[in-house]
Coordinates of C-alpha atoms and ligand atoms in Angstrom, one line a residue:
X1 CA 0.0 0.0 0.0
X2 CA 1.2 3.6 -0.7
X3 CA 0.4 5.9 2.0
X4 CA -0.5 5.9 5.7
X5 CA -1.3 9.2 7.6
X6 CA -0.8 9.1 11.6
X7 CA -2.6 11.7 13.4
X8 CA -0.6 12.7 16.9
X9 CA 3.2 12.1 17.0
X10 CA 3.5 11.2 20.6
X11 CA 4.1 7.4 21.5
X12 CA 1.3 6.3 20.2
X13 CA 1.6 7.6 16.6
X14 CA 5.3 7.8 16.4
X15 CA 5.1 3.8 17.3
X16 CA 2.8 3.5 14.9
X17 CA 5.0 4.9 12.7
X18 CA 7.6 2.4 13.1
X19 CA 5.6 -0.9 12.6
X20 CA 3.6 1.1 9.3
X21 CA 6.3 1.8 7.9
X22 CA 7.5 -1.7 6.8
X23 CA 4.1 -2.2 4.9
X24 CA 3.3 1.9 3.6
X25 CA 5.7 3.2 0.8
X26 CA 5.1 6.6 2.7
X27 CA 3.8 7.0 6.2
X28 CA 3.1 11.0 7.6
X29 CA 3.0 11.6 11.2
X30 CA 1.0 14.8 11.9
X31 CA 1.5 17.2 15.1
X32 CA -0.4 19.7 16.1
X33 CA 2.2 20.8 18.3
X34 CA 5.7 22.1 17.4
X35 CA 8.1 19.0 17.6
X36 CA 10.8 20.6 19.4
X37 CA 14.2 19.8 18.5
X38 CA 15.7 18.7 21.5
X39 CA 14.1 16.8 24.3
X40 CA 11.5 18.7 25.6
X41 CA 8.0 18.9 27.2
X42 CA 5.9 20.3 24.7
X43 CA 1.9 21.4 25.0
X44 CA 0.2 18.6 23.4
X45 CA 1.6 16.1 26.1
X46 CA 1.1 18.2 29.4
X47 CA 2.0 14.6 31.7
X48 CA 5.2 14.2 30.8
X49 CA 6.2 16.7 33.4
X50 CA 5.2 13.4 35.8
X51 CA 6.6 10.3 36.9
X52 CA 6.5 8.1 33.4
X53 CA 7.5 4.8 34.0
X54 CA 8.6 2.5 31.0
X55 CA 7.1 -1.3 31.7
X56 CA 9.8 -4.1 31.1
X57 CA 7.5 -5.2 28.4
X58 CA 7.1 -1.8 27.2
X59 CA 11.0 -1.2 27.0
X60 CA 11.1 -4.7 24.6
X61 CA 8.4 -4.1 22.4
X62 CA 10.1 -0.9 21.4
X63 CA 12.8 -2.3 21.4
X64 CA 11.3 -4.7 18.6
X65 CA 9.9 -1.7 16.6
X66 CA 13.0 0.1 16.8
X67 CA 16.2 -2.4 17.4
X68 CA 19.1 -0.4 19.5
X69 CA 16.8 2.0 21.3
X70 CA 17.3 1.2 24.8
X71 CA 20.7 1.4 24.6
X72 CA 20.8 4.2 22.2
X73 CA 18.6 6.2 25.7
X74 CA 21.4 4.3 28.0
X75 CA 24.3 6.2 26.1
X76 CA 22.2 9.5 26.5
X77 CA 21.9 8.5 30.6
X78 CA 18.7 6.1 30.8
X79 CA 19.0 3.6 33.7
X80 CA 19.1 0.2 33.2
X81 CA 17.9 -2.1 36.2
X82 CA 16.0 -5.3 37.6
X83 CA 12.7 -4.3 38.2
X84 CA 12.8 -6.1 41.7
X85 CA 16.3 -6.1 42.8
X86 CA 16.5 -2.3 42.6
X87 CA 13.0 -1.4 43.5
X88 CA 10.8 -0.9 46.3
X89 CA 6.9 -2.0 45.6
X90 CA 4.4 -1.6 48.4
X91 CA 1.0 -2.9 47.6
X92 CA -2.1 -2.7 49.9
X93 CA 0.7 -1.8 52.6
X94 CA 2.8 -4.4 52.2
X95 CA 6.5 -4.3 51.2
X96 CA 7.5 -6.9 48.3
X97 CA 10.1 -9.0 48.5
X98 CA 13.5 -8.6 46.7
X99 CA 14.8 -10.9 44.2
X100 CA 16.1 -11.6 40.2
X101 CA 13.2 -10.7 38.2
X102 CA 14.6 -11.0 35.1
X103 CA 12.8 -7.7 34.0
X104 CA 14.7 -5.3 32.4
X105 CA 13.5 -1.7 33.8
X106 CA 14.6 0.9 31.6
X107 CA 14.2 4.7 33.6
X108 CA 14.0 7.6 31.5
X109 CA 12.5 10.8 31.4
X110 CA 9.4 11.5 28.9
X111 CA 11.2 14.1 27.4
X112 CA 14.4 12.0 26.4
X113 CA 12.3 8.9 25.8
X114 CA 9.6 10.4 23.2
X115 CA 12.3 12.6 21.3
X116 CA 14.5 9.8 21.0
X117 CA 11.9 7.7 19.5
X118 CA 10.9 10.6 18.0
X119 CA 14.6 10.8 15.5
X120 CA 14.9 7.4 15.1
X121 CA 11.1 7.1 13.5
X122 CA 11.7 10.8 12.0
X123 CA 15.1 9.2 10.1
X124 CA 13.0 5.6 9.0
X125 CA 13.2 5.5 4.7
X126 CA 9.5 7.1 3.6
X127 CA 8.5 8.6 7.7
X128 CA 7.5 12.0 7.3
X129 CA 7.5 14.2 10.7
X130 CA 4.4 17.2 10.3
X131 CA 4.2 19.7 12.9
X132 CA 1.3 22.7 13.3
X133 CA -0.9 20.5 11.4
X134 CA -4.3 20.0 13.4
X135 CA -6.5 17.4 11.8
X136 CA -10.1 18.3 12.0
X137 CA -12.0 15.7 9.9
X138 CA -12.4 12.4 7.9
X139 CA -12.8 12.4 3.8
X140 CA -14.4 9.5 3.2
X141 CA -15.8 7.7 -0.1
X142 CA -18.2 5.0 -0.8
X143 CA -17.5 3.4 3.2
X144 CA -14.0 3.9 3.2
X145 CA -11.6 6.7 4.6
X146 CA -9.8 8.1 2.3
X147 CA -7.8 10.7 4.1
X148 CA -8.1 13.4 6.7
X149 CA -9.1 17.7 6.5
X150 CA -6.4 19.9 8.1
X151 CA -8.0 22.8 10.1
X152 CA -6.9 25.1 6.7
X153 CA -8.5 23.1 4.8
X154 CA -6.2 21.0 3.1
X155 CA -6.6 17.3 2.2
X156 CA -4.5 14.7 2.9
X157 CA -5.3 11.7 0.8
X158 CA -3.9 8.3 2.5
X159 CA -4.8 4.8 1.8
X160 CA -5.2 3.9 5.6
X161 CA -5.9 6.9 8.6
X162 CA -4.6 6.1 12.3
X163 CA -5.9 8.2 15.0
X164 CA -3.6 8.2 17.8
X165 CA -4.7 11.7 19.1
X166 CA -4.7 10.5 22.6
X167 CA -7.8 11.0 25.1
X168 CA -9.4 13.8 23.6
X169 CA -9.9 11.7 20.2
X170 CA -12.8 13.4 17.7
X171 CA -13.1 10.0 16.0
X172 CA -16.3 9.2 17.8
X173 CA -17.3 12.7 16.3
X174 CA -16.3 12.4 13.2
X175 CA -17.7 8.5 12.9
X176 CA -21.3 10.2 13.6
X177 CA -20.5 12.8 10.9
X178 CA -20.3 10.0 8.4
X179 CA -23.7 8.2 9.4
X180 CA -21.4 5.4 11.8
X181 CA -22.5 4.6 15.4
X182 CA -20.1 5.9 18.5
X183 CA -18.3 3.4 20.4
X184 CA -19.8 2.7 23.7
X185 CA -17.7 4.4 26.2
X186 CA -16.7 3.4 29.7
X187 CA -15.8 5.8 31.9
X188 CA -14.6 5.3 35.6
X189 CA -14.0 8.7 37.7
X190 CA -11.2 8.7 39.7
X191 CA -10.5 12.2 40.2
X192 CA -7.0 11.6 40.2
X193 CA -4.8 14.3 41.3
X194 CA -1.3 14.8 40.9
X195 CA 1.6 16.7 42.4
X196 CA 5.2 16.7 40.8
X197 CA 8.5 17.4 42.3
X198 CA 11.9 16.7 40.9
X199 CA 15.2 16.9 43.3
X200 CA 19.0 15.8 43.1
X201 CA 19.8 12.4 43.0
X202 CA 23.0 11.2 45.4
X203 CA 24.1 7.6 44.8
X204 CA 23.3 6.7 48.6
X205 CA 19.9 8.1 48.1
X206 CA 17.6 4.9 48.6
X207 CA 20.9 2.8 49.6
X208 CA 21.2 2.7 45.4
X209 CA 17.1 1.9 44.7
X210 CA 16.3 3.1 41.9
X211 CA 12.2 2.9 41.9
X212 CA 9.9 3.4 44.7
X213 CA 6.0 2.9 44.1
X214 CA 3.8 3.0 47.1
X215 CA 0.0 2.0 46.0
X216 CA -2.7 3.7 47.4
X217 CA -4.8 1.4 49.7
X218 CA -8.7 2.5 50.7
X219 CA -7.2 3.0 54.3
X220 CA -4.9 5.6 52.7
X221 CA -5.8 6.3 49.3
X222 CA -2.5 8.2 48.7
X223 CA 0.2 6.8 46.3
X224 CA 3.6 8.1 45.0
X225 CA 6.8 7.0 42.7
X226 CA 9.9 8.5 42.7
X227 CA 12.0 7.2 39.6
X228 CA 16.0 7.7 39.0
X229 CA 16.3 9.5 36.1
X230 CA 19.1 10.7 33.7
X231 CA 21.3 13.9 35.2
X232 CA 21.7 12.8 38.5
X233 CA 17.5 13.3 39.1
X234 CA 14.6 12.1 40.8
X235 CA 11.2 12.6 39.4
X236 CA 8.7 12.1 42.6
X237 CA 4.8 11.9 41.6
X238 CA 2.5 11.9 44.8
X239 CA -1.3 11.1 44.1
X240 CA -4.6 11.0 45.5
X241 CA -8.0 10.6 44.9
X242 CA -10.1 13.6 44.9
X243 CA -7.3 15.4 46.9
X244 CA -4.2 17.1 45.2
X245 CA -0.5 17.3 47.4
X246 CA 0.9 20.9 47.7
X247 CA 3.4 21.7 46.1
X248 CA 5.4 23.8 48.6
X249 CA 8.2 21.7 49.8
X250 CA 6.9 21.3 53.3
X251 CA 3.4 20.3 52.5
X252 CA 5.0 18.2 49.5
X253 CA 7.1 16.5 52.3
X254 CA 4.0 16.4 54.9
X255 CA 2.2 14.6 52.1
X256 CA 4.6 11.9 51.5
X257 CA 4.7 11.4 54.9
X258 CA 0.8 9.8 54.6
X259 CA 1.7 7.5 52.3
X260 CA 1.3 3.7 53.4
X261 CA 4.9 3.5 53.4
X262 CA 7.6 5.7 55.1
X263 CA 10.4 6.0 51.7
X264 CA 8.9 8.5 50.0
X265 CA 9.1 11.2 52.9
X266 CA 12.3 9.6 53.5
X267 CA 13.5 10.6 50.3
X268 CA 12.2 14.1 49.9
X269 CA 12.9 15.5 53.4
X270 CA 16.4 15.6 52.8
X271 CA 16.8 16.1 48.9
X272 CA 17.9 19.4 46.9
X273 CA 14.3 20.4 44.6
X274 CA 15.3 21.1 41.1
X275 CA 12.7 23.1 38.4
X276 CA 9.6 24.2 39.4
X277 CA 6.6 22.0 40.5
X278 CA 3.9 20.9 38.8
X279 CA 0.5 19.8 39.3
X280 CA -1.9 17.5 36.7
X281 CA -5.3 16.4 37.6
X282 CA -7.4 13.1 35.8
X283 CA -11.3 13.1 36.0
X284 CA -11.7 9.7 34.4
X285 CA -10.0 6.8 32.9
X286 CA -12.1 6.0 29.9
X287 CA -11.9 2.8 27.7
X288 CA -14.1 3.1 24.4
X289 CA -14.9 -0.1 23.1
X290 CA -14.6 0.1 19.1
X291 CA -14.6 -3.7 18.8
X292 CA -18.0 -3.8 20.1
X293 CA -19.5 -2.0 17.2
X294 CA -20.8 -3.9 13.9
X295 CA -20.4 -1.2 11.4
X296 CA -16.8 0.7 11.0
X297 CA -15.2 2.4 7.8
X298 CA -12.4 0.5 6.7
X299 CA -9.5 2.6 5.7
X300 CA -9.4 4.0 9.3
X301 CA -7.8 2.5 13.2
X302 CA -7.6 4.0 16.4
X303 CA -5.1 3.3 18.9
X304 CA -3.6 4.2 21.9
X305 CA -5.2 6.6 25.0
X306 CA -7.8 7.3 22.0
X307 CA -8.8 4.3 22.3
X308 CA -8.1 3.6 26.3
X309 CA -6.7 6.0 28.5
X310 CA -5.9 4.3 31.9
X311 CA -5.0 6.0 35.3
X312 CA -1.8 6.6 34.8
X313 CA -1.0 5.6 38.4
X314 CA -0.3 2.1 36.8
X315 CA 2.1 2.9 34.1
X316 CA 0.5 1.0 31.5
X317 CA -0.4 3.7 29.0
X318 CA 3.0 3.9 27.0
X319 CA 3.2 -0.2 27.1
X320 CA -0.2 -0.4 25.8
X321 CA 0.4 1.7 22.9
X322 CA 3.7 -0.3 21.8
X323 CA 1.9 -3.6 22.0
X324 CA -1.6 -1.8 19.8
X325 CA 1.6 -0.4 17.5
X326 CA 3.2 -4.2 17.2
X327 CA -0.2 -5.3 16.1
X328 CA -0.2 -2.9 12.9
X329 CA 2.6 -6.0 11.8
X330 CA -0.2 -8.1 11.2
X331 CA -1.4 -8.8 8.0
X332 CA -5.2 -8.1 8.4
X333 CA -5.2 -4.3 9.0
X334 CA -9.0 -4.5 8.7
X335 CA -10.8 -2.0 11.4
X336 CA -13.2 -4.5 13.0
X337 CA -10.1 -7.4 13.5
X338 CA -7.6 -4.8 14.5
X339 CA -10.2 -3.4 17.7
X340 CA -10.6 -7.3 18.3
X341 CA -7.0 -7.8 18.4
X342 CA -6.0 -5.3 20.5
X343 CA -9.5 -5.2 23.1
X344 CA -6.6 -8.3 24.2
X345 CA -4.4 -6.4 24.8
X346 CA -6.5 -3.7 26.7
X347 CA -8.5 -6.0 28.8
X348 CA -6.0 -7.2 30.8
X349 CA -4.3 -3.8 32.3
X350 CA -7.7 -2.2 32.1
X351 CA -8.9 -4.7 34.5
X352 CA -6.3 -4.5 36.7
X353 CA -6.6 -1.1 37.2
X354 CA -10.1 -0.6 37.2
X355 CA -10.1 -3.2 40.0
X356 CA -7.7 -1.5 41.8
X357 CA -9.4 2.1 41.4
X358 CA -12.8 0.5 42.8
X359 CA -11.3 -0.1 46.5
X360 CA -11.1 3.4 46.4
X361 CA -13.6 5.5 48.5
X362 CA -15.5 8.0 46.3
X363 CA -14.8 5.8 43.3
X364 CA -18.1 4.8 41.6
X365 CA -18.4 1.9 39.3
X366 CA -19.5 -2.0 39.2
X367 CA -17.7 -3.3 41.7
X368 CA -19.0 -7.1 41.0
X369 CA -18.7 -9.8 42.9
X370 CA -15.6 -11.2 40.6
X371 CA -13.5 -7.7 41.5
X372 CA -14.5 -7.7 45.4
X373 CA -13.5 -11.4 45.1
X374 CA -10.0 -10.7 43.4
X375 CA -9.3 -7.7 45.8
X376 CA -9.9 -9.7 48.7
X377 CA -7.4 -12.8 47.3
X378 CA -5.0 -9.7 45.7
X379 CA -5.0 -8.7 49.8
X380 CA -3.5 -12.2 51.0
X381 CA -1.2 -12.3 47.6
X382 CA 0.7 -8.9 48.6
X383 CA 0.8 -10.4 52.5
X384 CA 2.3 -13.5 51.5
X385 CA 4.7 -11.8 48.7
X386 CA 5.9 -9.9 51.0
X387 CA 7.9 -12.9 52.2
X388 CA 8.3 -15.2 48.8
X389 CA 10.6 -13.5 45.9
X390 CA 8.8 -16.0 43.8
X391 CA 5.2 -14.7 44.5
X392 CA 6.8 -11.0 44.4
X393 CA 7.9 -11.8 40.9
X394 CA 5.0 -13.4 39.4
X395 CA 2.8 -9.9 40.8
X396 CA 5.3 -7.7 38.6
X397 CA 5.4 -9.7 35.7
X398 CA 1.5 -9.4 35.4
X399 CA 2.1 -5.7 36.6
X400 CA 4.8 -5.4 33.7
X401 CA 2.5 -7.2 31.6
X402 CA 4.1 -10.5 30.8
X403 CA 1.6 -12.4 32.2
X404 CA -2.5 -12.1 32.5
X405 CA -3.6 -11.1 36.0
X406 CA -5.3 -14.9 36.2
X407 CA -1.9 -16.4 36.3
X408 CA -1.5 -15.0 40.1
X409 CA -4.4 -17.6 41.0
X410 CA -2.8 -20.3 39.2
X411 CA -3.1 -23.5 41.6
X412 CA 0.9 -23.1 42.2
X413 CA 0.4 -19.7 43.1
X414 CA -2.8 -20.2 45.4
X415 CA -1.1 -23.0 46.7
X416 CA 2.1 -20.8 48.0
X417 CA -0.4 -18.0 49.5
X418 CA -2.1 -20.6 51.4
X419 CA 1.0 -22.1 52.5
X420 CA 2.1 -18.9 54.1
X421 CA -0.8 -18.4 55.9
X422 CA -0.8 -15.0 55.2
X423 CA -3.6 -12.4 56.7
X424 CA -4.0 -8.9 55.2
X425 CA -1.4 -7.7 57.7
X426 CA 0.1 -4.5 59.3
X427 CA 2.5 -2.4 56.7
X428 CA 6.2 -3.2 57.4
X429 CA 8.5 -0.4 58.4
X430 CA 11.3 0.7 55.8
Ligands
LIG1 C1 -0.4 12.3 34.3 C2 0.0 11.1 33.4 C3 1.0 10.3 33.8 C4 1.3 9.2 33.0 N1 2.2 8.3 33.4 C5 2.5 7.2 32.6 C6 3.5 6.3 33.0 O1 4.1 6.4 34.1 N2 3.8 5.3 32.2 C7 3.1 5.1 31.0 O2 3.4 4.1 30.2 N3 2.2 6.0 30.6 C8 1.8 7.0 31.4 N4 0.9 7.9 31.0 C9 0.1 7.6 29.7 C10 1.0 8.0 28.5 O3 1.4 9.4 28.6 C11 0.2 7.8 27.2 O4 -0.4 6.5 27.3 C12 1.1 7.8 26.0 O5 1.6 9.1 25.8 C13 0.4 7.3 24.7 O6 -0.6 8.2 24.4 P1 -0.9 8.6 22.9 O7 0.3 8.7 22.1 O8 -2.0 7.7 22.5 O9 -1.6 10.0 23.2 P2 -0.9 11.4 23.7 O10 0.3 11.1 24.4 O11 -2.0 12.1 24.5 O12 -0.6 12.2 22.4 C14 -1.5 12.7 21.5 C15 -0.8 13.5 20.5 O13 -1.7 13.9 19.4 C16 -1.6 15.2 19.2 N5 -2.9 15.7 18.7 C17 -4.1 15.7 19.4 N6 -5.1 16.1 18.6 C18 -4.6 16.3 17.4 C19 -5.2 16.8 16.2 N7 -6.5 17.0 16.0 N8 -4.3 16.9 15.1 C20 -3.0 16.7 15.2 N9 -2.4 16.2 16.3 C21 -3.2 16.1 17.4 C22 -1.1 15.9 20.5 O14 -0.5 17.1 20.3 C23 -0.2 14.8 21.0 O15 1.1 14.9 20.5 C24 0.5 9.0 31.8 C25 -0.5 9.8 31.4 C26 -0.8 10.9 32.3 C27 -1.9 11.8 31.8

C-alpha cells in the first residue's frame, strides 16, 4: 500500500510509525504541536512533566519496533535495572520482596524517551514528521476513509488513517458525521490528582534503589513513585484521589509522609528540589470499546489513550500503545479485526486497574462480585509476597505485563499464599 497518515506524533503515533512503515511506501506523522528539537515537554503532552514509567515489556516491544533504542537512551543516561532487585513495591501496605526478576527496567524521562523515538522514526526511509498540522475531519468515499481535513482546509489523501490523538480523540465525532454509530464508552472517575517534584539524586539516596511505588490502599488512598532519572535526578509523583498534594516543599514532604509507606518522605525530606513543580489532575480513565460495534469504515484504526486511557498511576499507558503499534505487523489491517486484536491487549491492564481504582472511597463503578473477590485474594497475595521472591515476581510480571492477572491464582500460586498463611497484615516499616 502507498500511503499511511498518523494523526498525533507522541508514543502512540510515532510507534505506529515504526511498525507502518514496513508495509506503507510513505507513512506521515502529523502534530499539532511544534516538535521541538531537542528533548522537551511540549503542550500537546502536558503529563510528561510526571513520573512516566517504561514497563519491562514496554522497553522490549520498542525495542522490537526500533532495534538499539534502549541502549541508544542508556548512552544519553537512561537507567538500566532489575525491576525487583532495585525497586521498592508496596501494595495494599505491604512491602514486596526482593529478588532476580529477570525484567529489564529501563528509567527515562518522557522528554528524552519520546524525542529519542521521536529521530529514530523521524530518520525511518518514507516517515515523514508534520508539525502545526491540526486534523479536524475524515474524507471518506463510498465506506471507506480516504484521508483526513487539516483545520486550513487541506486534504491529505492516505490509503489507511490512524488516530492516535490520545484522550481527547474526535473520532467518535467524526464517525457520527459519516452516518457510523459511537463506540460505547466506559468511563470510571477517579478524580485523580497529581503533584510533581523533581530533586537531586546522590548515589546513597535509597541505599542505590532506583524505583519506589507506594500504592494507594482505601485505608490511605494516597500513592507516589519516585524514579532515578538521567542527570543525577529524581522525578517524585505523589497522588490521591479527589485530593491534590501541595506543592510547597513542606506540604510536598507532609504529604509523603501519609503515604502507606515511610520512603517516599524519606527521600524528599532531605533532597535538593530542582525546576519548578507541577500539578496534573485526571477526572476519568475511559476505555471506548470500538470492537463492540458492527459497522466501522475500513481505511481508518484508532489506537492508543484514543482508544483507552488508563490511570496513569499504573504505568500502563505507554506499554499499551507499543503492543496496539506491534499489532499494525499483522497482515489483516481490517478495522473491526484490528479493535478485536488489540480489546486483548486492553483488557488485561484495564482490568487490573479498574479493579484496583474501585477499593477506592468516592470511586463509583461495578464493583462485581468477581473484583470484590480478586481484591480480597489480591490482599493475601501482597501479605504472602511480601515474604516469597517467587510470589513478588510473578505480581510484577503481570504488573509489567508478561503475564495475565489470572496467572496469580494459578493452583501453584494459590497453593504458595495458602502455604504462608498469610492475613491482610500490618504495613512493614522501611
Ligand atoms: C499524568 C499522566 C501520567 C502518565 N504516566 C505514565 C507512566 O508512568 N507510564 C506510561 O506508560 N504511561 C503514562 N501515561 C500515559 C502516557 O502518557 C500515554 O499513554 C502515552 O503518551 C500514549 O498516548 P498517545 O500517544 O495515545 O496520546 P498522547 O500522548 O495524548 O498524544 C496525543 C498526540 O496527538 C496530538 N494531537 C491531538 N489532537 C490532534 C489533532 N487534532 N491533530 C493533530 N495532532 C493532534 C497531540 O499534540 C499529541 O502529540 C501517563 C499519562 C498521564 C496523563
Amino acid at each position: 500500500m502507498d500511503h499511511a497518515v498518523i494523526i498525533g506524533a507522541s508514543m502512540s503515533g510515532l510507534l505506529s510509525a515504526a511498525a507502518l512503515h514496513r508495509r506503507f511506501a510513505r507513512v506521515t506523522v502529523l502534530d499539532r504541536d511544534t516538535l521541538p528539537s531537542v528533548d522537551a515537554h511540549r503542550r500537546g503532552v502536558a503529563q510528561s512533566r510526571h513520573a512516566h514509567g517504561l514497563l519491562a515489556k514496554g522497553r522490549e516491544i520498542m525495542d522490537e519496533l526500533l532495534p538499539g533504542i534502549s541502549a541508544e537512551l542508556v548512552a544519553q543516561g537512561a537507567i538500566r535495572g532489575d525491576m525487583q532487585r532495585y525497586a521498592r513495591h508496596i501494595h495494599a501496605g505491604q512491602r514486596l520482596a526482593r529478588g532476580e526478576s529477570g525484567l529489564a527496567g529501563l528509567l527515562v524521562s518522557r522528554p528524552l524517551l519520546e524525542g529519542q523515538v521521536r529521530r529514530r522514526v523521524g530518520a525511518l526511509p518514507g516517515v515523514r514528521l508534520m508539525q502545526n498540522r491540526i486534523a479536524t475531519g475524515l474524507l471518506s468515499q463510498e465506506g471507506r476513509v480516504t484521508g483526513i481535513r487539516l483545520a486550513d482546509g487541506e486534504p491529505v489523501p492516505a490509503d489507511l488513517v490512524v488516530d492516535a490523538s490520545g484522550r481527547g480523540s474526535r473520532t467518535p465525532f467524526w464517525l457520527g458525521e459519516l452516518g457510523y454509530p459511537q463506540p460505547e464508552e466506559e468511563r470510571v472517575v477517579i478524580d485523580l490528582r497529581y503533584g510533581t517534584r523533581e530533586f537531586r539524586r546522590k548515589p546513597e539516596d535509597l541505599d542505590g534503589d532506583l524505583i519506589v511505588i507506594i500504592a494507594p490502599t482505601p485505608e490511605s488512598p494516597r500513592g507516589g513513585v519516585a524514579l532515578a532519572l538521567e542527570d543525577d535526578r529524581w522525578i517524585v509523583t505523589l497522588a490521591g484521589y479527589g485530593e491534590a498534594p501541595g506543592l510547597g516543599l513542606s506540604e510536598f514532604a507532609h504529604f509523603a509522609a501519609t503515604l502507606p509507606a515511610p520512603d517516599l518522605y524519606g527521600l524528599v525530606r532531605f533532597a535538593e528540589p530542582i525546576g519548578e513543580p507541577r500539578t496534573y489532575r485526571n477526572p476519568a480513565a475511559i476505555r471506548r470499546h470500538y470492537e463492540r460495534l458492527t459497522r466501522f469504515p475500513e481505511g481508518l484504526l484508532v489506537t492508543g489513550d484514543a482508544v483507552c486511557a488508563f490511570n496513569p498511576l499504573y504505568g500502563q499507558g505507554m506499554t499499551v500503545a507499543a503492543l496496539e503499534a506491534h499489532n499494525l505487523l499483522d497482515t489483516d489491517l481490517g478495522a473491526l479485526p484490528f479493535f478485536k486484536r488489540i480489546a486483548k491487549v486492553v483488557d488485561a491492564p484495564w482490568e487490573i486497574t479498574v479493579g484496583g481504582d474501585l477499593r477506592m472511597p468516592g470511586v463509583k463503578g461495578n464493583l462485581t462480585p468477581k473484583i470484590r473477590l480478586v481484591n480480597a485474594y489480591m490482599e493475601r497475595f501482597h501479605a504472602a509476597a511480601a515474604h516469597d521472591p517467587e510470589l513478588a515476581m510473578r505480581f510484577l510480571r503481570v504488573a509489567n505485563l508478561y503475564d495475565p492477572p489470572p496467572s496469580l491464582m494459578s493452583p501453584g500460586s494459590l497453593l504458595r499464599v495458602l502455604r504462608s498463611g498469610a492475613q491482610r497484615a500490618e504495613p512493614v516499616p522501611a
